[in-house]
């Protein structure tokens, strides 16, 4: 009799679990996913692929297209180690991290660590939603589960790397690396990578140009987490954002007018030579009377 009762309880538990699983599956499958086709800035490049001009997207934001292979692999490893170390194992929600964050908050009376995965952060970025209310968090969990079913881990990472905020009107790690370090993110120092990992968590309150101490502290947290060498902490944080390159403006504008649907325009110009020539023209008219302009024509006989 006891065995039969125990078997009945086990069957009942399994039935409830199966029903809950089926209900969860239906709930996730019915999720409406925002468009993951993110508008990115139109780029103008020179003959060697060097950036010459970037046109902003909506609200003046600079958001540059990228592939995972364009980004320093050590930065990717640092990002995952700091933000979501079980990224490649979970299904969008890291249950262990969520339970740990809940227990720490209960014990300390305040939030000590977050339980959001990179996929949940992508869900928040796609919906442009906040993180405070539990309804919003539940929606992020649902969307994260749906994203994991419909996209690969590589695609999810690329969306994060394209959309993450880096202060001001700068979005995505390519734009962030160009704005703060003046270079593409293909090769970063450990200190540079750590700052780019830290910035999206508080892109305004940790902006290096406005809050250098906060930026230094945020970067140090990342370096501590990944057990970086001590000397990496002594590197100075950037004092200001670097302006995005704006070479051959008349030609760039014309190329975009003539073909407004093209995302990348490749020119036969040489960006380094163009920089030197524009600087020469600028210096030539600097001390001249107001309204004087200059033009330089170069013929490439090849």
mmCIF file of N, CA and C in Angstrom, residues 45 52-53 73 93 99 102 106 112 130-131 135 141 144 179-180 273-274 293:
data_model
loop_
_atom_site.group_PDB
_atom_site.id
_atom_site.type_symbol
_atom_site.label_atom_id
_atom_site.label_comp_id
_atom_site.label_asym_id
_atom_site.label_seq_id
_atom_site.Cartn_x
_atom_site.Cartn_y
_atom_site.Cartn_z
ATOM 1 N N UNK A 45 34.681 54.149 -46.804
ATOM 2 C CA UNK A 45 36.029 53.620 -46.595
ATOM 3 C C UNK A 45 36.946 54.006 -47.751
ATOM 4 N N UNK A 52 36.695 56.488 -43.415
ATOM 5 C CA UNK A 52 36.835 57.894 -43.773
ATOM 6 C C UNK A 52 35.662 58.743 -43.291
ATOM 7 N N UNK A 53 34.508 58.132 -43.135
ATOM 8 C CA UNK A 53 33.329 58.883 -42.704
ATOM 9 C C UNK A 53 32.309 57.925 -42.102
ATOM 10 N N UNK A 73 39.615 38.668 -29.519
ATOM 11 C CA UNK A 73 39.118 37.466 -28.851
ATOM 12 C C UNK A 73 39.323 37.542 -27.336
ATOM 13 N N UNK A 93 18.731 32.008 -19.439
ATOM 14 C CA UNK A 93 18.630 32.375 -18.027
ATOM 15 C C UNK A 93 19.581 31.484 -17.238
ATOM 16 N N UNK A 99 19.753 32.620 -8.549
ATOM 17 C CA UNK A 99 19.573 32.205 -7.153
ATOM 18 C C UNK A 99 20.623 32.847 -6.255
ATOM 19 N N UNK A 102 19.773 36.514 -5.725
ATOM 20 C CA UNK A 102 18.632 36.647 -4.811
ATOM 21 C C UNK A 102 19.063 36.424 -3.373
ATOM 22 N N UNK A 106 19.074 39.164 -0.293
ATOM 23 C CA UNK A 106 18.342 38.912 0.946
ATOM 24 C C UNK A 106 19.269 39.019 2.149
ATOM 25 N N UNK A 112 23.701 42.977 -4.536
ATOM 26 C CA UNK A 112 25.155 42.862 -4.525
ATOM 27 C C UNK A 112 25.674 42.471 -5.904
ATOM 28 N N UNK A 130 13.894 49.259 -19.238
ATOM 29 C CA UNK A 130 14.662 49.375 -18.007
ATOM 30 C C UNK A 130 14.813 48.038 -17.307
ATOM 31 N N UNK A 131 15.472 48.065 -16.155
ATOM 32 C CA UNK A 131 15.737 46.827 -15.428
ATOM 33 C C UNK A 131 15.077 46.792 -14.056
ATOM 34 N N UNK A 135 8.065 43.263 -13.580
ATOM 35 C CA UNK A 135 7.400 42.940 -14.851
ATOM 36 C C UNK A 135 8.384 43.028 -16.013
ATOM 37 N N UNK A 141 13.305 37.872 -19.233
ATOM 38 C CA UNK A 141 13.532 36.426 -19.116
ATOM 39 C C UNK A 141 12.822 35.691 -20.247
ATOM 40 N N UNK A 144 14.556 36.440 -23.518
ATOM 41 C CA UNK A 144 15.865 35.772 -23.566
ATOM 42 C C UNK A 144 15.708 34.292 -23.908
ATOM 43 N N UNK A 179 35.733 55.705 -30.324
ATOM 44 C CA UNK A 179 35.478 56.938 -29.571
ATOM 45 C C UNK A 179 36.456 57.115 -28.417
ATOM 46 N N UNK A 180 36.774 56.028 -27.716
ATOM 47 C CA UNK A 180 37.602 56.156 -26.525
ATOM 48 C C UNK A 180 39.094 55.909 -26.782
ATOM 49 N N UNK A 273 46.675 59.937 -46.994
ATOM 50 C CA UNK A 273 47.019 61.069 -47.852
ATOM 51 C C UNK A 273 45.946 62.150 -47.770
ATOM 52 N N UNK A 274 44.689 61.744 -47.729
ATOM 53 C CA UNK A 274 43.592 62.704 -47.627
ATOM 54 C C UNK A 274 43.705 63.516 -46.334
ATOM 55 N N UNK A 293 38.935 80.539 -49.158
ATOM 56 C CA UNK A 293 38.891 79.077 -49.195
ATOM 57 C C UNK A 293 40.030 78.568 -50.058
#
